[in-house]
Coordinates of C-alpha atoms in Angstrom, one line a residue:
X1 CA -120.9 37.2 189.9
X2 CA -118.4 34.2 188.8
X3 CA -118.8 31.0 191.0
X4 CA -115.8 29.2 192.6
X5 CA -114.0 27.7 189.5
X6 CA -111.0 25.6 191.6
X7 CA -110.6 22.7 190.6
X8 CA -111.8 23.0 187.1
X9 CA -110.2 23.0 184.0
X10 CA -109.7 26.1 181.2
X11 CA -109.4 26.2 177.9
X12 CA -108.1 29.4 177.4
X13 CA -108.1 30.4 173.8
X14 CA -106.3 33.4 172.5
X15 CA -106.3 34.3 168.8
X16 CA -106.6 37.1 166.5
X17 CA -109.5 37.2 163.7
X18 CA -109.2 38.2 160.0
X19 CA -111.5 40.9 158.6
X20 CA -113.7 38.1 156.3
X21 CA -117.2 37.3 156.8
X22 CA -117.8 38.3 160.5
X23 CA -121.6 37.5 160.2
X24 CA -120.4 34.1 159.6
X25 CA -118.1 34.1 162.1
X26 CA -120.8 34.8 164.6
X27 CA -123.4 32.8 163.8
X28 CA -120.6 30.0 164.6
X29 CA -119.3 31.5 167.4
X30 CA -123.4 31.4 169.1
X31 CA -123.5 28.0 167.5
X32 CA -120.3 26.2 169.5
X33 CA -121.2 28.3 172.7
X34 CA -125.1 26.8 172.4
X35 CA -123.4 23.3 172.2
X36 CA -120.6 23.9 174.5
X37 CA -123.4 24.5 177.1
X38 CA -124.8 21.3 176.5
X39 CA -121.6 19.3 176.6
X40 CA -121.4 16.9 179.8
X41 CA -118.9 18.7 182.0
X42 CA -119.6 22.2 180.8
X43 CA -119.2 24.7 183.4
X44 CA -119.1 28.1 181.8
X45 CA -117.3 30.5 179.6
X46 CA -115.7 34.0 179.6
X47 CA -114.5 36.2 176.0
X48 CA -113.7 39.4 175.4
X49 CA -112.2 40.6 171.7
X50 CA -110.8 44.2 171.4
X51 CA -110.9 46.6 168.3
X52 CA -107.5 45.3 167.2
X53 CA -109.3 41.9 166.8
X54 CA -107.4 39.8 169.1
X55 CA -109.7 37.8 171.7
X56 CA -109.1 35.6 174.5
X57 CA -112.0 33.2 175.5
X58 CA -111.8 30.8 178.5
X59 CA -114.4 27.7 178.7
X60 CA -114.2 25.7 182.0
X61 CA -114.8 22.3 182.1
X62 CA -115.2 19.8 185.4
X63 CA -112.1 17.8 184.4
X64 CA -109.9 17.0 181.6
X65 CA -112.0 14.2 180.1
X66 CA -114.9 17.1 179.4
X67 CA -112.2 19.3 177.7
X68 CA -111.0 16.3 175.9
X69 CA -114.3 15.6 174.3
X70 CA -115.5 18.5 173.5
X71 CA -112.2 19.3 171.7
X72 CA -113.4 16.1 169.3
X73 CA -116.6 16.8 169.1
X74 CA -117.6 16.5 165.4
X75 CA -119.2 19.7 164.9
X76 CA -116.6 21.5 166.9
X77 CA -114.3 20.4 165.4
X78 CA -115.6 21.2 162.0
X79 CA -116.1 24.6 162.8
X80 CA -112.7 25.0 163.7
X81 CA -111.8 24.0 160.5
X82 CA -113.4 27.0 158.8
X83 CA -112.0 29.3 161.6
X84 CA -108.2 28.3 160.4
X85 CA -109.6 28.6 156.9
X86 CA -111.2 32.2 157.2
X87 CA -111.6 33.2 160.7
X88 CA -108.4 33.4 162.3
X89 CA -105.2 34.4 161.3
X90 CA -103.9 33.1 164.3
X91 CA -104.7 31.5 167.6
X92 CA -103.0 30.0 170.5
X93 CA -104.9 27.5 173.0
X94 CA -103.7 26.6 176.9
X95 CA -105.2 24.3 178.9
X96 CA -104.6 24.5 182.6
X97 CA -106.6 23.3 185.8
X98 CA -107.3 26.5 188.6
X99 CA -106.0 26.0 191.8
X100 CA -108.0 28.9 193.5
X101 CA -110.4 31.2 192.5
X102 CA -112.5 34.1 193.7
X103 CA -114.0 36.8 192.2
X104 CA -115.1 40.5 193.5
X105 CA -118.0 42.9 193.2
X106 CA -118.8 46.6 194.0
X107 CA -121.7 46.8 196.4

């Protein structure tokens, strides 16, 4: 189950994926999410992509000064590079900090 995210900030990025080189495209994607997770201020991340290719992946950070840097990280932002190159054919990004949160399971 999610923890309590108020407070936080996310980076919620939405975009949709071209059909070239998805095995490269992955091995990126588990590359940045193994970094991400060892940024200072990293507090988690969500995805979910559907069959007509469009994702939305949220990655919460403790404040905006985590977001900030990992958004210049130099290998971060190499990778995104390539992804506007080949990955994507489009994506959108929105930063916003969450007033309240809670999450819900079936016992």
């Amino acid at each position: 189950m999610a923890e309590d995210r108020s407070g936080q900030i996310a980076v919620i990025f939405v975009s949709e994926r071209t059909f070239e080189d998805d095995t490269g495209y992955a091995e990126a994607a588990a590359a940045m999410d193994a970094l991400a997770a060892l940024q200072p201020g990293y507090r988690g991340v969500d995805d979910a992509r559907g069959e007509d290719r469009i994702g939305i992946t949220v990655s919460y950070w403790a404040d905006e000064a985590s977001a900030i840097a990992w958004r210049r990280h130099p290998e971060h932002a190499a990778t995104r590079e390539m992804g506007r190159g080949r990955w994507y054919h489009w994506y959108m990004l929105h930063v916003a900090e969450i007033g309240r949160s809670y999450s819900w399971e079936r016992g």
